[in-house]
CSV table of C-alpha atoms in Angstrom, one decimal:
chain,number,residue,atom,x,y,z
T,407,UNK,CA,58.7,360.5,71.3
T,408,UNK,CA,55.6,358.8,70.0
T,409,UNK,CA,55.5,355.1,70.7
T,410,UNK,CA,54.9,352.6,68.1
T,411,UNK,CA,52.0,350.4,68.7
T,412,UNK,CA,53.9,347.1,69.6
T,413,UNK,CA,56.0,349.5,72.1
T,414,UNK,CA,52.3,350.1,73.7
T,415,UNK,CA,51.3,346.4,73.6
T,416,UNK,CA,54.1,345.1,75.1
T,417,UNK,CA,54.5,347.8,77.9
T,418,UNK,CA,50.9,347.2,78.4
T,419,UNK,CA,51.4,343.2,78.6
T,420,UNK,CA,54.6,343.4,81.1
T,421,UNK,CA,52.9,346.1,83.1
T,422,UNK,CA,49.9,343.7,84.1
T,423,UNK,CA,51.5,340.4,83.9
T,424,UNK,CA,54.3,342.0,86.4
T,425,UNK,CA,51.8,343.6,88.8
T,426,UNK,CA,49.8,340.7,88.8
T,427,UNK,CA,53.0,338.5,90.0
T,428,UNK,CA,54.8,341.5,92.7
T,429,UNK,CA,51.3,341.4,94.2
T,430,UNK,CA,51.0,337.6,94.5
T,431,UNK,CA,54.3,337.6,95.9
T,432,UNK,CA,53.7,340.1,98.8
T,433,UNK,CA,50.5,338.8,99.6
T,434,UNK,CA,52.7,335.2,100.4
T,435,UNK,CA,55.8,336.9,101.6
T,436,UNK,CA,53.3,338.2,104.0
T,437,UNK,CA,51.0,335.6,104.9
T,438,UNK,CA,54.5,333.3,104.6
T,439,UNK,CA,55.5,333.4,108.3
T,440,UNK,CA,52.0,333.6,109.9
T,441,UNK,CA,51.3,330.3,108.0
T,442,UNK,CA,54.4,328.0,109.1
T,443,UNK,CA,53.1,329.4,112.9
T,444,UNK,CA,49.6,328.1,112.3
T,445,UNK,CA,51.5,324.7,111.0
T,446,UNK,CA,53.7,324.4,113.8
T,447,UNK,CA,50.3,324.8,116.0
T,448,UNK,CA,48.4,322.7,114.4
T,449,UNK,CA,51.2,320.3,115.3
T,450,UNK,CA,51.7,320.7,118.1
T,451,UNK,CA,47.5,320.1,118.9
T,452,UNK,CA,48.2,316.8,117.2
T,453,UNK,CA,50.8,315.6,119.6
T,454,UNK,CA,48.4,316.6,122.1
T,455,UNK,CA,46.6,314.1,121.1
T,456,UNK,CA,48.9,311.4,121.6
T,457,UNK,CA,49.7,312.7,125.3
T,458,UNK,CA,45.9,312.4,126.2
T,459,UNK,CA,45.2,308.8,126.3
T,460,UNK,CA,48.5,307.8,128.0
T,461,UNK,CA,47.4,310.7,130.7
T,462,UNK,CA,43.9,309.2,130.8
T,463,UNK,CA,45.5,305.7,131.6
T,464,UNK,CA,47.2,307.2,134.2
T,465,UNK,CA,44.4,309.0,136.0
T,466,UNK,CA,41.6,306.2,135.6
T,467,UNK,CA,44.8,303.9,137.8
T,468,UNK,CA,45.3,306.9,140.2
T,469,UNK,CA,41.7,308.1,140.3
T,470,UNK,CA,43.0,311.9,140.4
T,471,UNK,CA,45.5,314.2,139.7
T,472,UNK,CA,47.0,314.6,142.8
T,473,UNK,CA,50.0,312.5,142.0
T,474,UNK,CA,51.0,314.8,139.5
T,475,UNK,CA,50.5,318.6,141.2
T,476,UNK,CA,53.9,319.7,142.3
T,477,UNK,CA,55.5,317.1,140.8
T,478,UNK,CA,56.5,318.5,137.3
T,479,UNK,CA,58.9,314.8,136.3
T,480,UNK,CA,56.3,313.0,136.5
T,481,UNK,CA,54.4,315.0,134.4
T,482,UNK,CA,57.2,315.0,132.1
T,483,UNK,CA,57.7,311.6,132.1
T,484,UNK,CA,54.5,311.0,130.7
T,485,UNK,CA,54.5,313.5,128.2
T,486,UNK,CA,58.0,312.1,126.9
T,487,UNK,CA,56.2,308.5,126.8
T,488,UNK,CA,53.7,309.6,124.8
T,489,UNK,CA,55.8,311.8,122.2
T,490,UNK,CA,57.5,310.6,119.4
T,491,UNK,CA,61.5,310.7,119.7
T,492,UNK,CA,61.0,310.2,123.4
T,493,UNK,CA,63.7,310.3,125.7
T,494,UNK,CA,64.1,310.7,129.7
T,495,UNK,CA,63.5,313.9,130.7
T,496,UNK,CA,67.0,313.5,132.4
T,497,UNK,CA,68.9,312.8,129.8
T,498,UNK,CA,67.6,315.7,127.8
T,499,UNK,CA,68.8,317.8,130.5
T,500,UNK,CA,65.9,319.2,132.1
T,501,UNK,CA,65.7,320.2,135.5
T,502,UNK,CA,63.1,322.4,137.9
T,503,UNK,CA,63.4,325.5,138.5
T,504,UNK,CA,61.3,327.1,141.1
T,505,UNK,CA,59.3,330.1,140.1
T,506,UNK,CA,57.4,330.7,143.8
T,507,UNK,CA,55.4,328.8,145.9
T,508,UNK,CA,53.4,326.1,144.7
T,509,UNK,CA,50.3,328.5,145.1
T,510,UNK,CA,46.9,326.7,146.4
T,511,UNK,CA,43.9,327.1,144.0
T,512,UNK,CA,40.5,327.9,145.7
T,513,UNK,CA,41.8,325.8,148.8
T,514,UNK,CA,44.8,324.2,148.7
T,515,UNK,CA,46.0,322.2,145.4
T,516,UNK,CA,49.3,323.0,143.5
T,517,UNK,CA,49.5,324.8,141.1
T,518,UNK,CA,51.5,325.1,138.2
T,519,UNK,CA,54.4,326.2,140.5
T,520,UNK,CA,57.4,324.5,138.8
T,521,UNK,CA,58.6,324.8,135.3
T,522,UNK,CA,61.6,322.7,133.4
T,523,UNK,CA,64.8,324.1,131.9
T,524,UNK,CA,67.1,323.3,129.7
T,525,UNK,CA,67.2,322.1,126.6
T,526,UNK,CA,64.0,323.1,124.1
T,527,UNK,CA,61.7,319.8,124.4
T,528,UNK,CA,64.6,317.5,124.1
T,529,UNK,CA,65.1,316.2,120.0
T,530,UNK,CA,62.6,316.9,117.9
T,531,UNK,CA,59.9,318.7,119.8
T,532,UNK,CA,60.3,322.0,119.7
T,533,UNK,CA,60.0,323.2,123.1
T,534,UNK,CA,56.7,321.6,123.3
T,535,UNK,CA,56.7,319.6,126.2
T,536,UNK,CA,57.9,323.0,128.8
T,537,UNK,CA,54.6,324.3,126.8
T,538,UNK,CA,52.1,321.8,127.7
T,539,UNK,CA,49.6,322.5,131.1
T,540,UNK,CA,47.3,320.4,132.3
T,541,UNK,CA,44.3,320.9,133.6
T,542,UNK,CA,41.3,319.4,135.8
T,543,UNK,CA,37.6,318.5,134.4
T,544,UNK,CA,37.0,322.4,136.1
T,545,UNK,CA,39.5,323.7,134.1
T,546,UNK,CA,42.2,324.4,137.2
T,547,UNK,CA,45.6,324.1,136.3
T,548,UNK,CA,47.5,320.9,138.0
T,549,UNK,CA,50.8,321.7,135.8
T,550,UNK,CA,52.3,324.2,133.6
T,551,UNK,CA,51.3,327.9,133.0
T,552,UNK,CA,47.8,329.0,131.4
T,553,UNK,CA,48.2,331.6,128.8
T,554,UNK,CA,45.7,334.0,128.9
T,555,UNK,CA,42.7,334.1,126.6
T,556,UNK,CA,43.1,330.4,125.9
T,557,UNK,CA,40.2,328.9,123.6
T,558,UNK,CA,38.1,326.1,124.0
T,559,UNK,CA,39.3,324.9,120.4
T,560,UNK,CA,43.0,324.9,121.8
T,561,UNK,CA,42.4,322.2,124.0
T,562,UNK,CA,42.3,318.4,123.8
T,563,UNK,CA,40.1,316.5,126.2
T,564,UNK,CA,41.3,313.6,128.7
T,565,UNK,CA,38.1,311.5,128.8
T,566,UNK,CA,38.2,308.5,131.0
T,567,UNK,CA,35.2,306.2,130.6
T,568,UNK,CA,33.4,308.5,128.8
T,569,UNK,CA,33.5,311.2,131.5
T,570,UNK,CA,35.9,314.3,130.9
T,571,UNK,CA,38.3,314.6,133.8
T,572,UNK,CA,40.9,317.0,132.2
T,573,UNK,CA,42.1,319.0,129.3
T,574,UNK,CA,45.7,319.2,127.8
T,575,UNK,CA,46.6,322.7,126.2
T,576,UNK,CA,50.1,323.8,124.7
T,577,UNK,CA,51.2,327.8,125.2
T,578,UNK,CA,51.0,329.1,121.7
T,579,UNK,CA,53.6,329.9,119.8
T,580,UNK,CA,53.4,333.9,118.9
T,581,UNK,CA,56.3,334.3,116.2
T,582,UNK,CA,59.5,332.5,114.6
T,583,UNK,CA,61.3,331.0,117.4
T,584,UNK,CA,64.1,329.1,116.1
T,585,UNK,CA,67.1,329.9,114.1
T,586,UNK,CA,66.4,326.7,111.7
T,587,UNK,CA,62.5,328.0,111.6
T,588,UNK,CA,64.0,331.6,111.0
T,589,UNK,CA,66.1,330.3,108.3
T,590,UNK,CA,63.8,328.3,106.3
T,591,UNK,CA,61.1,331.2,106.1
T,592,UNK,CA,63.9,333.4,105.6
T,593,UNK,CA,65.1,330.9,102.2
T,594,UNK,CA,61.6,330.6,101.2
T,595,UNK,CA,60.6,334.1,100.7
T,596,UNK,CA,64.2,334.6,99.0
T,597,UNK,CA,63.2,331.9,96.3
T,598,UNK,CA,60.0,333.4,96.2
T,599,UNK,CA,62.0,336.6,95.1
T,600,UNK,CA,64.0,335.0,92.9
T,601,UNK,CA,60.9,333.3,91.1
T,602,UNK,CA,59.8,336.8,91.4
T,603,UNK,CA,62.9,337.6,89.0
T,604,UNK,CA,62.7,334.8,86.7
T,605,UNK,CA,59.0,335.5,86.0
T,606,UNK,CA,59.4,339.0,85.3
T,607,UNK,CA,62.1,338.0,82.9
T,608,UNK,CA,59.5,335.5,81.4
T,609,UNK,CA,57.2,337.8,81.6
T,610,UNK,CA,58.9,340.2,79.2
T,611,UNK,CA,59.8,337.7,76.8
T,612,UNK,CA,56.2,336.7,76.4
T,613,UNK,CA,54.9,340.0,76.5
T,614,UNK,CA,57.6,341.1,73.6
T,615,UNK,CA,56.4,338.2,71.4
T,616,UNK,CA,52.4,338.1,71.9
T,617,UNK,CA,53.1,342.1,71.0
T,618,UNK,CA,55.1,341.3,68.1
T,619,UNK,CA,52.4,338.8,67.0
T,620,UNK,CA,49.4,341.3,67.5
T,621,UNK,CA,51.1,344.0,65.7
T,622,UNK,CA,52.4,342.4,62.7
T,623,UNK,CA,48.6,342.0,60.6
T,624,UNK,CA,47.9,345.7,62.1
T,625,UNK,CA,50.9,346.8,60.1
T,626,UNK,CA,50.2,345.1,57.2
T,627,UNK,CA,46.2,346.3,57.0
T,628,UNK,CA,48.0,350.3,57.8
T,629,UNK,CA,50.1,349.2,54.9
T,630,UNK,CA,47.4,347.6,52.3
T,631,UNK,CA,45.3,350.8,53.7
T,632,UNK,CA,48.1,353.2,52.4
T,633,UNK,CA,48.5,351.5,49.3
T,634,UNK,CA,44.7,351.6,48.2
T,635,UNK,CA,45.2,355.3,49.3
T,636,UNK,CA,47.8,355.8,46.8
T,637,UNK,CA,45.7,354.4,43.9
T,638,UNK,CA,46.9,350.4,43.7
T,639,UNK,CA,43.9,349.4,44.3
T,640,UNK,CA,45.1,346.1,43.0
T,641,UNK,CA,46.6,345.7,46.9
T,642,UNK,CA,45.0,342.5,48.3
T,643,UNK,CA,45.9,341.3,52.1
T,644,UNK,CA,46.4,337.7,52.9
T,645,UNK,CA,44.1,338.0,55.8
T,646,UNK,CA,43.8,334.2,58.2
T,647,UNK,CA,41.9,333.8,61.2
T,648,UNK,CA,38.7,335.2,62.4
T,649,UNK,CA,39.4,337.8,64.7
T,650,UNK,CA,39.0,341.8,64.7
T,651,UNK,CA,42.3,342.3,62.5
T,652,UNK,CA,41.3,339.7,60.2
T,653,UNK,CA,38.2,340.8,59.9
T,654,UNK,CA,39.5,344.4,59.0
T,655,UNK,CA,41.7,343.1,56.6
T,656,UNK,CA,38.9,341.5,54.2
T,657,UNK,CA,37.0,344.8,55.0
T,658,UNK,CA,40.2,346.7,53.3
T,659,UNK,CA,39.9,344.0,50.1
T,660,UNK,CA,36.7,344.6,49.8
T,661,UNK,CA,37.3,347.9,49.6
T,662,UNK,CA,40.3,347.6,47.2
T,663,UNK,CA,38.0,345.5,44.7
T,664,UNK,CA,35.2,347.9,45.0
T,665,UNK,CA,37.6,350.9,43.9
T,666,UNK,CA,39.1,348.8,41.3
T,667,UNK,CA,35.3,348.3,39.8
T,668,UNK,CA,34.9,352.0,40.0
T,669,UNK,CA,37.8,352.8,38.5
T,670,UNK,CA,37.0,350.5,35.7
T,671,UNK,CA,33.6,351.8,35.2
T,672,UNK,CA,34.9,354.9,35.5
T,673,UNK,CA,37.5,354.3,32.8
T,674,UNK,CA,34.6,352.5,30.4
T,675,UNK,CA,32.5,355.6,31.4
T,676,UNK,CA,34.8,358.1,29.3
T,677,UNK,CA,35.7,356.3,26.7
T,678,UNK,CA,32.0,356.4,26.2
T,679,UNK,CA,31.6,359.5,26.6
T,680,UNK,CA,34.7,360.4,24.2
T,681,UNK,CA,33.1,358.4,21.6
T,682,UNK,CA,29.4,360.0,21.8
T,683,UNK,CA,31.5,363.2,21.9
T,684,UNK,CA,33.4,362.7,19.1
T,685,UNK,CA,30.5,361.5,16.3
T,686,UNK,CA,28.9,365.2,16.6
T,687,UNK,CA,32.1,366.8,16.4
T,688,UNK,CA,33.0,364.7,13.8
T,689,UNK,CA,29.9,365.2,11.9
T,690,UNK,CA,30.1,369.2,12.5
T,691,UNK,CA,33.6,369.4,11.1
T,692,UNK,CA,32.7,367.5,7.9
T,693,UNK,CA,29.7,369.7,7.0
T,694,UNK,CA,31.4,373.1,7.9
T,695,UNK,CA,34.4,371.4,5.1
T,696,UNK,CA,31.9,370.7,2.6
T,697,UNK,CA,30.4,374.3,3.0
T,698,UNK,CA,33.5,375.7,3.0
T,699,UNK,CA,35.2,373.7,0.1
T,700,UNK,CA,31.8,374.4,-1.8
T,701,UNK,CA,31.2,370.8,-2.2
T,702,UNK,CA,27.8,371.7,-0.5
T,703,UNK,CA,25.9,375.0,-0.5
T,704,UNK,CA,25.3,377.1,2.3
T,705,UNK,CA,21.2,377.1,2.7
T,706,UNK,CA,18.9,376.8,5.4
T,707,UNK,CA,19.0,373.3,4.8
T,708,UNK,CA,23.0,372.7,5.9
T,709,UNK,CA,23.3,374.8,8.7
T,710,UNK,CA,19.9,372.9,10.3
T,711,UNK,CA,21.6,369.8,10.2
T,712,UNK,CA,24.7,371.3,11.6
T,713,UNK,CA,22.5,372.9,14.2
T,714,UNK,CA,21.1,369.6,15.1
T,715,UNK,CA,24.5,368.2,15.6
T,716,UNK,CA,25.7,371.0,18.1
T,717,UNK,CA,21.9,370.2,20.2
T,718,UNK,CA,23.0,366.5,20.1
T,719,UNK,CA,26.5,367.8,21.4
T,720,UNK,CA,25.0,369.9,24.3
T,721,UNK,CA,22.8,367.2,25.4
T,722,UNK,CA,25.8,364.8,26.0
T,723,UNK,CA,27.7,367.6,27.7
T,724,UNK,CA,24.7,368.2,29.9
């Protein structure tokens, strides 16, 4: 089956259009989920930021840290002051649980040997506060667990007159957590597919009639061109615009009105022709009458004039 050239055109159109728009929407279906986790971290660095001055307030009155190793309420307590939607840590139901001893670092301070449970961060937060861990101007933990690999970029600096005495870090998140996150990345990359659907569909409509447009003057040049080839070389296009088609479509009038001068000349050419043809004829026949009829004698004189007639007559047929 040999395809018609709008069946090309507009396979050609919806083939690109649609692999242009199945690519875009991979790339984002992919890219989808690790982009709401760098959001959420990006986040989470910026309530950082609002726990670090109340915890510099409370060191430059306590002068160290020591009231807060071992002693994760406390801790909580300012980080719940300093958050937005705070609440007491009790009434969001948190409570210790011991993981070991309160190991010493390097000589005897607690470390990060208690951890809350319970609800995730109380309303609103996300599980961020049981993620937060502090840590002294030498980068030891007082509170909370240090993942490993942890950047310098990923912490927030607790200055206290101008002097660094501590840094705040969050434990980042890795993946989708939460059935509400999982949800909304799950209902985004289903409207993504269904966009997906309604662009093909547009796609395909737009293809069919930018195809439809393109072929129609190619038809009607193939037509005018078959026309002129039949001889009706009166065939004239109604060509508009100034593109390659258009183009082609004066160079098929110009043709047209170039055969049509031919043919005329052609036509004015014989006529011509028959005329010149038809005076020594003419003048042959009448002397080969009057010869015959006896109206003129047969000498030397008459048949050189008729001979002249017949060298006039192979000259125009030459």
């Amino acid at each position: 089956m040999k395809l018609k050239l709008i069946h090309k055109l507009l396979i050609a159109l919806f083939a690109s259009t649609a692999l242009v728009a199945v690519l875009i929407i991979l790339v984002t279906r992919a890219s989808i989920g690790r982009g709401f986790v760098d959001f959420l971290q990006q986040q989470e660095l910026g309530q950082l930021e609002q726990v670090a001055p109340v915890m510099a307030d409370w060191y430059a009155g306590e002068g160290s840290w020591d009231g807060l190793t071992g002693r994760p309420r406390e801790f909580y307590e300012l980080v719940f002051e300093a958050l937005p939607g705070r609440s007491d840590p009790a009434e969001t139901g948190f409570r210790p649980e011991r993981r070991g001893p309160p190991g010493a670092r390097d000589g005897g301070r607690g470390g990060p040997g208690q951890r809350f449970q319970g609800p995730r961060g109380g309303p609103g937060l996300g599980g961020l506060p049981q993620r937060i861990f502090l840590l002294d101007a030498d980068r030891y933990a007082i509170h909370g667990q240090v993942p490993e690999g942890t950047k310098d970029d990923e912490l927030v600096a607790i200055t206290v007159d101008n002097s660094t005495v501590g840094y705040l870090g969050v434990a980042m998140l890795r993946g989708i957590e939460l059935p509400e996150e999982e949800a909304f990345i799950r209902q985004l990359r289903n409207n993504l597919l269904i966009g997906l659907g309604i662009g093909l569909a547009v796609a395909a409509l737009l293809a069919w009639l930018l195809a439809r447009h393109l072929s129609r003057p190619v038809n009607e040049v193939a037509g005018g061109i078959r026309a002129v080839a039949a001889g009706n070389f009166n065939t004239r296009l109604d060509t508009r615009g100034s593109d390659e088609i258009a183009r082609l479509g004066d160079d098929v009038n110009r043709l047209a009105s170039a055969l049509t001068e031919h043919e005329t000349a052609r036509k004015r050419w014989m006529s011509d022709m028959a005329h010149e043809l038809r005076i020594p004829l003419a003048i042959i026949s009448g002397e080969l009458e009057a010869m015959a009829d006896g109206i003129r004698p047969l000498d030397q004189e008459q048949l050189g004039s008729v001979q002249d007639e017949v060298k006039q007559l192979s000259s125009l047929v030459d």
